[in-house]
Amino acid sequence: MNEIVNCIAYSKGQRVAEPLLEDVHKVLKDESQFVWIGLHEPSEELLAKVQSEFGLHDLAVEDAHNAHQRPKVEMYGNSLFLVMRTAQVNEEGHTSFGETHFFVGPNFIVTIRHGNSIPYNNVRTRCENTPHLLSKGQGFALYAVMDFIVDQYFPVVQVMEKKLEEIEDKIFRDKPGRATTEQIYMLKRELLEVRRAVSPLVDICNRLMRFDIKCISEETQPYFRDVYDHVVRINEVVDNTRELLNTALEANFSLLSISQNDVSKRFAGWAAIIALPTMVAGFYGMNFKYIPQYESRDGFYLVIGGTALTCCLMFYFFKRSGWL
Amino acid sequence: MNEIVNCIAYSKGQRVAEPLLEDVHKVLKDESQFVWIGLHEPSEELLAKVQSEFGLHDLAVEDAHNAHQRPKVEMYGNSLFLVMRTAQVNEEGHTSFGETHFFVGPNFIVTIRHGNSIPYNNVRTRCENTPHLLSKGQGFALYAVMDFIVDQYFPVVQVMEKKLEEIEDKIFRDKPGRATTEQIYMLKRELLEVRRAVSPLVDICNRLMRFDIKCISEETQPYFRDVYDHVVRINEVVDNTRELLNTALEANFSLLSISQNDVSKRFAGWAAIIALPTMVAGFYGMNFKYIPQYESRDGFYLVIGGTALTCCLMFYFFKRSGWL
Amino acid sequence: MNEIVNCIAYSKGQRVAEPLLEDVHKVLKDESQFVWIGLHEPSEELLAKVQSEFGLHDLAVEDAHNAHQRPKVEMYGNSLFLVMRTAQVNEEGHTSFGETHFFVGPNFIVTIRHGNSIPYNNVRTRCENTPHLLSKGQGFALYAVMDFIVDQYFPVVQVMEKKLEEIEDKIFRDKPGRATTEQIYMLKRELLEVRRAVSPLVDICNRLMRFDIKCISEETQPYFRDVYDHVVRINEVVDNTRELLNTALEANFSLLSISQNDVSKRFAGWAAIIALPTMVAGFYGMNFKYIPQYESRDGFYLVIGGTALTCCLMFYFFKRSGWL
Amino acid sequence: MNEIVNCIAYSKGQRVAEPLLEDVHKVLKDESQFVWIGLHEPSEELLAKVQSEFGLHDLAVEDAHNAHQRPKVEMYGNSLFLVMRTAQVNEEGHTSFGETHFFVGPNFIVTIRHGNSIPYNNVRTRCENTPHLLSKGQGFALYAVMDFIVDQYFPVVQVMEKKLEEIEDKIFRDKPGRATTEQIYMLKRELLEVRRAVSPLVDICNRLMRFDIKCISEETQPYFRDVYDHVVRINEVVDNTRELLNTALEANFSLLSISQNDVSKRFAGWAAIIALPTMVAGFYGMNFKYIPQYESRDGFYLVIGGTALTCCLMFYFFKRSGWL
Amino acid sequence: MNEIVNCIAYSKGQRVAEPLLEDVHKVLKDESQFVWIGLHEPSEELLAKVQSEFGLHDLAVEDAHNAHQRPKVEMYGNSLFLVMRTAQVNEEGHTSFGETHFFVGPNFIVTIRHGNSIPYNNVRTRCENTPHLLSKGQGFALYAVMDFIVDQYFPVVQVMEKKLEEIEDKIFRDKPGRATTEQIYMLKRELLEVRRAVSPLVDICNRLMRFDIKCISEETQPYFRDVYDHVVRINEVVDNTRELLNTALEANFSLLSISQNDVSKRFAGWAAIIALPTMVAGFYGMNFKYIPQYESRDGFYLVIGGTALTCCLMFYFFKRSGWL
């Protein structure tokens, strides 16, 4: 894939030009237009070019080069630097993360994708299909991409909720097992990662909604409430799942240890049942000259029958008491 | 049920007309009147009609169409969009949730019900029976419905408190059982859902009480304190129940594991009691030429009697020590 | 007990009249006086009369009729409605709760008691004995009753602290028992109730201390700091006790389960000691023609002696290893 | 010890007089001087005298008489009332608490000690040795005593940290024991008490640092940052120790229960090893006419040797599997 | 190493002089220059000299002499005193801490290192290589050193994350062991130390970013956002690791106790299997005159064969039930 995915100028929500990166500063002179550039893992040289075209701050460009930032928004003069983490469920059902950086200025927006994430072509197309909205400027483009990124967290948390349900089924329906302990732990690990990616967005959206930011027109601000809302909902799901996981861990341990205890208890019960006839047999095995029933033809059977009966009574009694 | 449940215009707290939806904008011209419309799971077309009649914001209408919003209040210009979750106890004793959306403007209020929830006809009737209150305008109508929705959470949390008491009884009075672990977990799950539905209302009521909102007259603001109060009380019950549930989970586990241990211990005790005579019998079963009491007629009975006595002493001692 | 307990007018801290409720509005005309009315579970009619005499807000009167409010303070115009929960230790050592509501206005104060609580006659008498303080107006009367109510929480939390100490003694000094688990749970339940009654008072006192409330003169505001202080102290005790209870629950479980395990371990140890001679006896019980010592007169005693010695050595070894 | 420990007037950081308490108001007329009085558990009469000399507020004096206040600072007009708890490690290694109250006004400071605490003579001497600092007025004297009190918490928390280390050694190096559970609980109890004494000081120092308090000159305010710093550090140690204690309690329980289980497991292993020869012996003890090896001279030894060998193999196998 | 590591004057980002400490005040007269001094564990005399050269506050100098401060920033007039803790991973894989203090004034910066920490020569060199940045003044020098210190926390937390992964592997892949409990505890202890060193930096950076501080030029403020960001990231890792450690402790305990129980259970199962033939043998060992199969040549083998078969069936059944 090319480093420069797109570089398009818009006026009143319509494409008006596809300038080369070097010519963007000419387009920028016309204040009724804005330029939307999409980059993918750009080289240092390309970033330097972008920086000089738009006059970006050194620190922001440095951050944009090194991925592995935490989500944040920073104002530099009248332009804005924003970092988001993107998430997708991969084929093994795990979450893989990427990163997207935004530079937004008076009449430009640059999106920079890092790591594995879906390209934003569809977002761009959808925006171009609603020119009355895109004509609100680069603020709307920013909203559209942020909304797209946040919406991709919903399948992620749904997979997690489903995993939790599977764990619950294992604990309460099937047999609680020791593998479940590991599954709970690993799900918690994933949850914490998602929370780290999502929770800073609450604050970021708040700032975009409330503060007076020049490069975002006032009429696009309500749109960020929408993103805010989604972020808060994802956060809630993550927090709930986390709390339930803690309880599930305890429940699994207690049911598992009880079910193991149970087997031990059962063995102990059987041992007690077997110990009695062994004792009786021992008595009849004693070497005395006079042993009751010694001469009797049925002595052997009588003793075995008697102890068998006693064992049955014990078994019945243990069962009734719930000990077996 | 019809999509449009009601569409009635009020003046000074009295019904003055039942306009068609298409004619509502004519009624709205008279500033001394307000219109109260009740919808139930409206189609996209109907919502579009409502939007054009009242000039609602795109984003709010989009939200109103997609249920599954979290409770929130949003101001768009001088109208207001509010989302609440409704709750009812169904026949199996579980909580089922619905959703209600409100649009409130200078002289209109629209309520939109989603999911299974009780219709608001009774609320409307009650409002019409107190015209001096309803004459305060659509703000009072908003209060009346919100109050009705929040009041329906009380039976929900009462059922939960009762379930907790049943769990307590099972743990401390009856035998602690492993089914109780699942009941605790499931109750916690339900609690978290209720909390998610109710806790955002604290903030919502605060904003309705404090902020200067044009479409809610100042004299209706104290009424929202009432709703606020109920919400805080429900929240408190939920939080308390949650904390008690955590303790109950631990208590159940500890009592259950102790009661199981107990049985094991008891078996072990009996095993020890039985082991002694078995050993003695073993000694008398040894093949030596000279065995004490061999010739004695009562040897057999003496040994059995002696060991029986020892066993009784052991039993008494174990009992006294609390080991059996 | 009568519904109207007292209705007395004060001027400069001295009783000046005992008007009928119907005539109170005449007294109110004299701004140098204030009326202090004490009610006990008033009927709806009486409350309506009080409402019309003092011009109270509908919502506040409705709340005052329904007990089971959470503690709160609400300003209605220039009068104030305050709810507190009262607590007492009853004869079984449990806490029973009541409720007291206050209406305070420009020159009146109405106290309404619900549930079982001590009447406020003594508070009134004490106030009348310090006319220089009572002359500060109805604000001081409000302080006096609030202080009295809060002071009654001290014995309540002291009983709880004593219960905690008893529980500690049971866990660490006596034998940890399973009844202790229930006691801990029940104490926690009570604590949560007390906290629910007391913790909102922090905020209430803060508002009475800080805000500019017309019906409370500036020179009485420092007195509410006193109440605030007591409330914070009670809260601290409740929070500490709660934290210690959580630890006590764990400690009790761990010591109890260990002490049970201990007995099992001991039985297992004795079983091992007994198993050895049984085995030896078994060997000597084998039916071989040539058995060592068979002919010996002392064979029987030699074997028994030898195994007894071995058992003693085992016992000594087990004891030394701390296994028995 | 006398009730009045000291009563000295200072001017420009130098002692200028030792007036009687009754004559203090004369000294106060000279605004360039300030009086520093030290009291120790004063009687009600003495406090009344102090109150009238300095014109203190009723509520503050009442508090100063009743010890057992929580730490707080209160402004009454242009004087200030401050309560601190003092702590010392006593001979048994436990923490004993005292209380010190301060009245600070335009040109006076009164310190009142309650309970067992070290007298402040040394602080006074040290202040007198740095007259350029003491000349900053009663604010500096307040700082000096507060700093002294807070510094005495350092040995207290150091003793606690040392106790925690001892507990860790017991858990991880020596044998985890059940006495450790009690030690952890008791240390937690002490920690909570220290926290109750120290944590309100954060807020108190903040107010002394930030607010505009007439009786504390602006140039002494930075000094309270110093006290603030120490308080925050003590708080941090307390919080860390508390968190580690919770983990230590769990670790102790788990290691203890595992080490007990271990012994049970070992007994069970030995029981299995002994059970095998007992069974074999049982078979050879059966009363059949034809038993293999019956006639053989070495039958007895062969069987014993064979089973012994099998037992050794079992032992080796169990050891290798980590079961013994 | 010398106490005075460096003392260099800069103008427009270039070295202009290396004055003696005594002559620094002369350099300071030229407002276009600033002096950057690096000290290492200075004596009290040296600090006194520095204090008089720059006119530092007594309290700050006192703090700078006593190491063991918590991280903080304090403004004294128009100069600033800042304390940071430095961390390094030592050879045994543990974290060793040091401390660095900064004095920053209108045109000077003094860095004071305590404990084992890397010297800041490289930072200085790097700054000198970017004169356009260093020309922003002492604020940039402060940023450069702070950034360097914070960056050294990344390897520290990476080692911790690696330790956590090793612990996870031990718990879930290898056998859960009791040594793991200690490792978890010790890692938690280290984490708490790191958190204590890092978490106050969030607040410190905030103040450097937001407040109007004379000695830090406005254009260097964005740089502190960078430090802030790193600090927040380290904090997040620490918090996540801590939460996972708590879960790991529980998981380790539960898996360990289950794996031990398992062995006990297995022994109990074998005991039950062995008990049966022992009982049968006991019956055939009874001394009756008529025993079935007594005369048969194969009686012995029949009985042994029969019981062996039964034992095999039991074994098969136990295996299938997951009890062995």
PDB file of N, CA, C and O in Angstrom, chain A residues 11-50:
ATOM      1  N   SER A  11     -14.507  21.594  -1.506  1.00  0.00           N
ATOM      2  CA  SER A  11     -15.118  22.905  -1.329  1.00  0.00           C
ATOM      3  C   SER A  11     -16.627  22.694  -1.290  1.00  0.00           C
ATOM      4  O   SER A  11     -17.183  21.994  -2.153  1.00  0.00           O
ATOM      5  N   LYS A  12     -17.320  23.224  -0.325  1.00  0.00           N
ATOM      6  CA  LYS A  12     -18.762  23.015  -0.160  1.00  0.00           C
ATOM      7  C   LYS A  12     -19.129  21.539  -0.213  1.00  0.00           C
ATOM      8  O   LYS A  12     -20.128  21.137  -0.822  1.00  0.00           O
ATOM      9  N   GLY A  13     -18.272  20.706   0.368  1.00  0.00           N
ATOM     10  CA  GLY A  13     -18.579  19.285   0.455  1.00  0.00           C
ATOM     11  C   GLY A  13     -18.328  18.499  -0.812  1.00  0.00           C
ATOM     12  O   GLY A  13     -18.642  17.311  -0.874  1.00  0.00           O
ATOM     13  N   GLN A  14     -17.812  19.149  -1.840  1.00  0.00           N
ATOM     14  CA  GLN A  14     -17.545  18.466  -3.114  1.00  0.00           C
ATOM     15  C   GLN A  14     -16.048  18.408  -3.383  1.00  0.00           C
ATOM     16  O   GLN A  14     -15.319  19.357  -3.089  1.00  0.00           O
ATOM     17  N   ARG A  15     -15.583  17.288  -3.987  1.00  0.00           N
ATOM     18  CA  ARG A  15     -14.201  17.203  -4.439  1.00  0.00           C
ATOM     19  C   ARG A  15     -13.943  18.314  -5.447  1.00  0.00           C
ATOM     20  O   ARG A  15     -14.705  18.479  -6.383  1.00  0.00           O
ATOM     21  N   VAL A  16     -12.867  19.049  -5.292  1.00  0.00           N
ATOM     22  CA  VAL A  16     -12.535  20.047  -6.296  1.00  0.00           C
ATOM     23  C   VAL A  16     -11.171  19.805  -6.914  1.00  0.00           C
ATOM     24  O   VAL A  16     -10.895  20.263  -8.023  1.00  0.00           O
ATOM     25  N   ALA A  17     -10.288  19.074  -6.198  1.00  0.00           N
ATOM     26  CA  ALA A  17      -8.966  18.832  -6.775  1.00  0.00           C
ATOM     27  C   ALA A  17      -8.298  17.675  -6.051  1.00  0.00           C
ATOM     28  O   ALA A  17      -8.694  17.314  -4.944  1.00  0.00           O
ATOM     29  N   GLU A  18      -7.291  17.072  -6.706  1.00  0.00           N
ATOM     30  CA  GLU A  18      -6.453  16.067  -6.067  1.00  0.00           C
ATOM     31  C   GLU A  18      -5.014  16.539  -6.177  1.00  0.00           C
ATOM     32  O   GLU A  18      -4.218  15.996  -6.934  1.00  0.00           O
ATOM     33  N   PRO A  19      -4.632  17.557  -5.406  1.00  0.00           N
ATOM     34  CA  PRO A  19      -3.305  18.170  -5.562  1.00  0.00           C
ATOM     35  C   PRO A  19      -2.206  17.199  -5.128  1.00  0.00           C
ATOM     36  O   PRO A  19      -2.441  16.275  -4.339  1.00  0.00           O
ATOM     37  N   LEU A  20      -1.001  17.420  -5.656  1.00  0.00           N
ATOM     38  CA  LEU A  20       0.165  16.734  -5.103  1.00  0.00           C
ATOM     39  C   LEU A  20       0.447  17.328  -3.731  1.00  0.00           C
ATOM     40  O   LEU A  20       0.108  18.482  -3.444  1.00  0.00           O
ATOM     41  N   LEU A  21       1.108  16.530  -2.894  1.00  0.00           N
ATOM     42  CA  LEU A  21       1.410  17.018  -1.549  1.00  0.00           C
ATOM     43  C   LEU A  21       2.199  18.326  -1.600  1.00  0.00           C
ATOM     44  O   LEU A  21       2.013  19.217  -0.768  1.00  0.00           O
ATOM     45  N   GLU A  22       3.062  18.443  -2.604  1.00  0.00           N
ATOM     46  CA  GLU A  22       3.911  19.634  -2.693  1.00  0.00           C
ATOM     47  C   GLU A  22       3.097  20.890  -3.017  1.00  0.00           C
ATOM     48  O   GLU A  22       3.531  22.004  -2.740  1.00  0.00           O
ATOM     49  N   ASP A  23       1.936  20.709  -3.609  1.00  0.00           N
ATOM     50  CA  ASP A  23       1.153  21.869  -4.037  1.00  0.00           C
ATOM     51  C   ASP A  23       0.036  22.233  -3.082  1.00  0.00           C
ATOM     52  O   ASP A  23      -0.753  23.134  -3.330  1.00  0.00           O
ATOM     53  N   VAL A  24      -0.007  21.490  -1.977  1.00  0.00           N
ATOM     54  CA  VAL A  24      -1.123  21.696  -1.056  1.00  0.00           C
ATOM     55  C   VAL A  24      -1.166  23.128  -0.536  1.00  0.00           C
ATOM     56  O   VAL A  24      -2.237  23.718  -0.399  1.00  0.00           O
ATOM     57  N   HIS A  25       0.004  23.718  -0.274  1.00  0.00           N
ATOM     58  CA  HIS A  25       0.000  25.074   0.303  1.00  0.00           C
ATOM     59  C   HIS A  25      -0.690  26.058  -0.628  1.00  0.00           C
ATOM     60  O   HIS A  25      -1.241  27.054  -0.187  1.00  0.00           O
ATOM     61  N   LYS A  26      -0.667  25.791  -1.921  1.00  0.00           N
ATOM     62  CA  LYS A  26      -1.378  26.690  -2.855  1.00  0.00           C
ATOM     63  C   LYS A  26      -2.888  26.589  -2.622  1.00  0.00           C
ATOM     64  O   LYS A  26      -3.602  27.586  -2.598  1.00  0.00           O
ATOM     65  N   VAL A  27      -3.347  25.336  -2.489  1.00  0.00           N
ATOM     66  CA  VAL A  27      -4.777  25.121  -2.258  1.00  0.00           C
ATOM     67  C   VAL A  27      -5.214  25.791  -0.964  1.00  0.00           C
ATOM     68  O   VAL A  27      -6.300  26.377  -0.872  1.00  0.00           O
ATOM     69  N   LEU A  28      -4.330  25.717   0.040  1.00  0.00           N
ATOM     70  CA  LEU A  28      -4.703  26.231   1.354  1.00  0.00           C
ATOM     71  C   LEU A  28      -4.975  27.726   1.332  1.00  0.00           C
ATOM     72  O   LEU A  28      -5.619  28.261   2.243  1.00  0.00           O
ATOM     73  N   LYS A  29      -4.474  28.417   0.331  1.00  0.00           N
ATOM     74  CA  LYS A  29      -4.688  29.866   0.278  1.00  0.00           C
ATOM     75  C   LYS A  29      -6.157  30.212   0.112  1.00  0.00           C
ATOM     76  O   LYS A  29      -6.621  31.244   0.593  1.00  0.00           O
ATOM     77  N   ASP A  30      -6.888  29.324  -0.548  1.00  0.00           N
ATOM     78  CA  ASP A  30      -8.326  29.542  -0.732  1.00  0.00           C
ATOM     79  C   ASP A  30      -9.050  29.091   0.527  1.00  0.00           C
ATOM     80  O   ASP A  30      -9.169  27.909   0.813  1.00  0.00           O
ATOM     81  N   GLU A  31      -9.561  30.052   1.313  1.00  0.00           N
ATOM     82  CA  GLU A  31     -10.090  29.698   2.633  1.00  0.00           C
ATOM     83  C   GLU A  31     -11.400  28.925   2.574  1.00  0.00           C
ATOM     84  O   GLU A  31     -11.841  28.370   3.586  1.00  0.00           O
ATOM     85  N   SER A  32     -12.053  28.921   1.414  1.00  0.00           N
ATOM     86  CA  SER A  32     -13.321  28.198   1.337  1.00  0.00           C
ATOM     87  C   SER A  32     -13.095  26.705   1.110  1.00  0.00           C
ATOM     88  O   SER A  32     -14.034  25.930   1.082  1.00  0.00           O
ATOM     89  N   GLN A  33     -11.852  26.294   0.938  1.00  0.00           N
ATOM     90  CA  GLN A  33     -11.561  24.881   0.703  1.00  0.00           C
ATOM     91  C   GLN A  33     -10.894  24.260   1.917  1.00  0.00           C
ATOM     92  O   GLN A  33     -10.351  24.951   2.769  1.00  0.00           O
ATOM     93  N   PHE A  34     -10.954  22.918   1.982  1.00  0.00           N
ATOM     94  CA  PHE A  34     -10.075  22.245   2.939  1.00  0.00           C
ATOM     95  C   PHE A  34      -9.555  20.971   2.290  1.00  0.00           C
ATOM     96  O   PHE A  34     -10.157  20.409   1.366  1.00  0.00           O
ATOM     97  N   VAL A  35      -8.379  20.539   2.768  1.00  0.00           N
ATOM     98  CA  VAL A  35      -7.702  19.382   2.192  1.00  0.00           C
ATOM     99  C   VAL A  35      -7.766  18.232   3.193  1.00  0.00           C
ATOM    100  O   VAL A  35      -7.567  18.433   4.387  1.00  0.00           O
ATOM    101  N   TRP A  36      -8.089  17.037   2.700  1.00  0.00           N
ATOM    102  CA  TRP A  36      -8.137  15.849   3.554  1.00  0.00           C
ATOM    103  C   TRP A  36      -7.119  14.858   3.011  1.00  0.00           C
ATOM    104  O   TRP A  36      -7.271  14.328   1.913  1.00  0.00           O
ATOM    105  N   ILE A  37      -6.063  14.615   3.797  1.00  0.00           N
ATOM    106  CA  ILE A  37      -4.989  13.729   3.379  1.00  0.00           C
ATOM    107  C   ILE A  37      -5.007  12.471   4.229  1.00  0.00           C
ATOM    108  O   ILE A  37      -5.146  12.536   5.454  1.00  0.00           O
ATOM    109  N   GLY A  38      -4.883  11.313   3.576  1.00  0.00           N
ATOM    110  CA  GLY A  38      -4.799  10.045   4.311  1.00  0.00           C
ATOM    111  C   GLY A  38      -3.436   9.409   4.110  1.00  0.00           C
ATOM    112  O   GLY A  38      -3.043   9.128   2.981  1.00  0.00           O
ATOM    113  N   LEU A  39      -2.691   9.180   5.210  1.00  0.00           N
ATOM    114  CA  LEU A  39      -1.369   8.557   5.107  1.00  0.00           C
ATOM    115  C   LEU A  39      -1.401   7.201   5.809  1.00  0.00           C
ATOM    116  O   LEU A  39      -2.226   6.953   6.703  1.00  0.00           O
ATOM    117  N   HIS A  40      -0.463   6.327   5.422  1.00  0.00           N
ATOM    118  CA  HIS A  40      -0.355   5.018   6.056  1.00  0.00           C
ATOM    119  C   HIS A  40       1.107   4.737   6.371  1.00  0.00           C
ATOM    120  O   HIS A  40       1.923   4.626   5.473  1.00  0.00           O
ATOM    121  N   GLU A  41       1.425   4.678   7.642  1.00  0.00           N
ATOM    122  CA  GLU A  41       2.799   4.436   8.102  1.00  0.00           C
ATOM    123  C   GLU A  41       3.818   5.209   7.273  1.00  0.00           C
ATOM    124  O   GLU A  41       4.684   4.617   6.607  1.00  0.00           O
ATOM    125  N   PRO A  42       3.751   6.549   7.335  1.00  0.00           N
ATOM    126  CA  PRO A  42       4.617   7.373   6.486  1.00  0.00           C
ATOM    127  C   PRO A  42       6.071   7.321   6.953  1.00  0.00           C
ATOM    128  O   PRO A  42       6.354   7.120   8.132  1.00  0.00           O
ATOM    129  N   SER A  43       6.986   7.530   6.031  1.00  0.00           N
ATOM    130  CA  SER A  43       8.413   7.609   6.358  1.00  0.00           C
ATOM    131  C   SER A  43       8.693   8.959   7.005  1.00  0.00           C
ATOM    132  O   SER A  43       7.877   9.890   6.943  1.00  0.00           O
ATOM    133  N   GLU A  44       9.864   9.061   7.607  1.00  0.00           N
ATOM    134  CA  GLU A  44      10.246  10.311   8.258  1.00  0.00           C
ATOM    135  C   GLU A  44      10.274  11.468   7.249  1.00  0.00           C
ATOM    136  O   GLU A  44       9.881  12.587   7.565  1.00  0.00           O
ATOM    137  N   GLU A  45      10.738  11.171   6.031  1.00  0.00           N
ATOM    138  CA  GLU A  45      10.839  12.239   5.025  1.00  0.00           C
ATOM    139  C   GLU A  45       9.457  12.781   4.682  1.00  0.00           C
ATOM    140  O   GLU A  45       9.242  13.990   4.597  1.00  0.00           O
ATOM    141  N   LEU A  46       8.505  11.854   4.471  1.00  0.00           N
ATOM    142  CA  LEU A  46       7.167  12.285   4.109  1.00  0.00           C
ATOM    143  C   LEU A  46       6.573  13.157   5.216  1.00  0.00           C
ATOM    144  O   LEU A  46       6.001  14.216   4.951  1.00  0.00           O
ATOM    145  N   LEU A  47       6.765  12.711   6.459  1.00  0.00           N
ATOM    146  CA  LEU A  47       6.236  13.491   7.581  1.00  0.00           C
ATOM    147  C   LEU A  47       6.860  14.882   7.600  1.00  0.00           C
ATOM    148  O   LEU A  47       6.167  15.872   7.894  1.00  0.00           O
ATOM    149  N   ALA A  48       8.164  14.977   7.293  1.00  0.00           N
ATOM    150  CA  ALA A  48       8.829  16.278   7.288  1.00  0.00           C
ATOM    151  C   ALA A  48       8.187  17.178   6.237  1.00  0.00           C
ATOM    152  O   ALA A  48       7.959  18.370   6.466  1.00  0.00           O
ATOM    153  N   LYS A  49       7.859  16.574   5.103  1.00  0.00           N
ATOM    154  CA  LYS A  49       7.211  17.342   4.040  1.00  0.00           C
ATOM    155  C   LYS A  49       5.844  17.854   4.521  1.00  0.00           C
ATOM    156  O   LYS A  49       5.495  19.026   4.342  1.00  0.00           O
ATOM    157  N   VAL A  50       5.061  16.941   5.104  1.00  0.00           N
ATOM    158  CA  VAL A  50       3.746  17.333   5.621  1.00  0.00           C
ATOM    159  C   VAL A  50       3.894  18.456   6.636  1.00  0.00           C
ATOM    160  O   VAL A  50       3.165  19.454   6.623  1.00  0.00           O
TER     161      VAL A  50
END
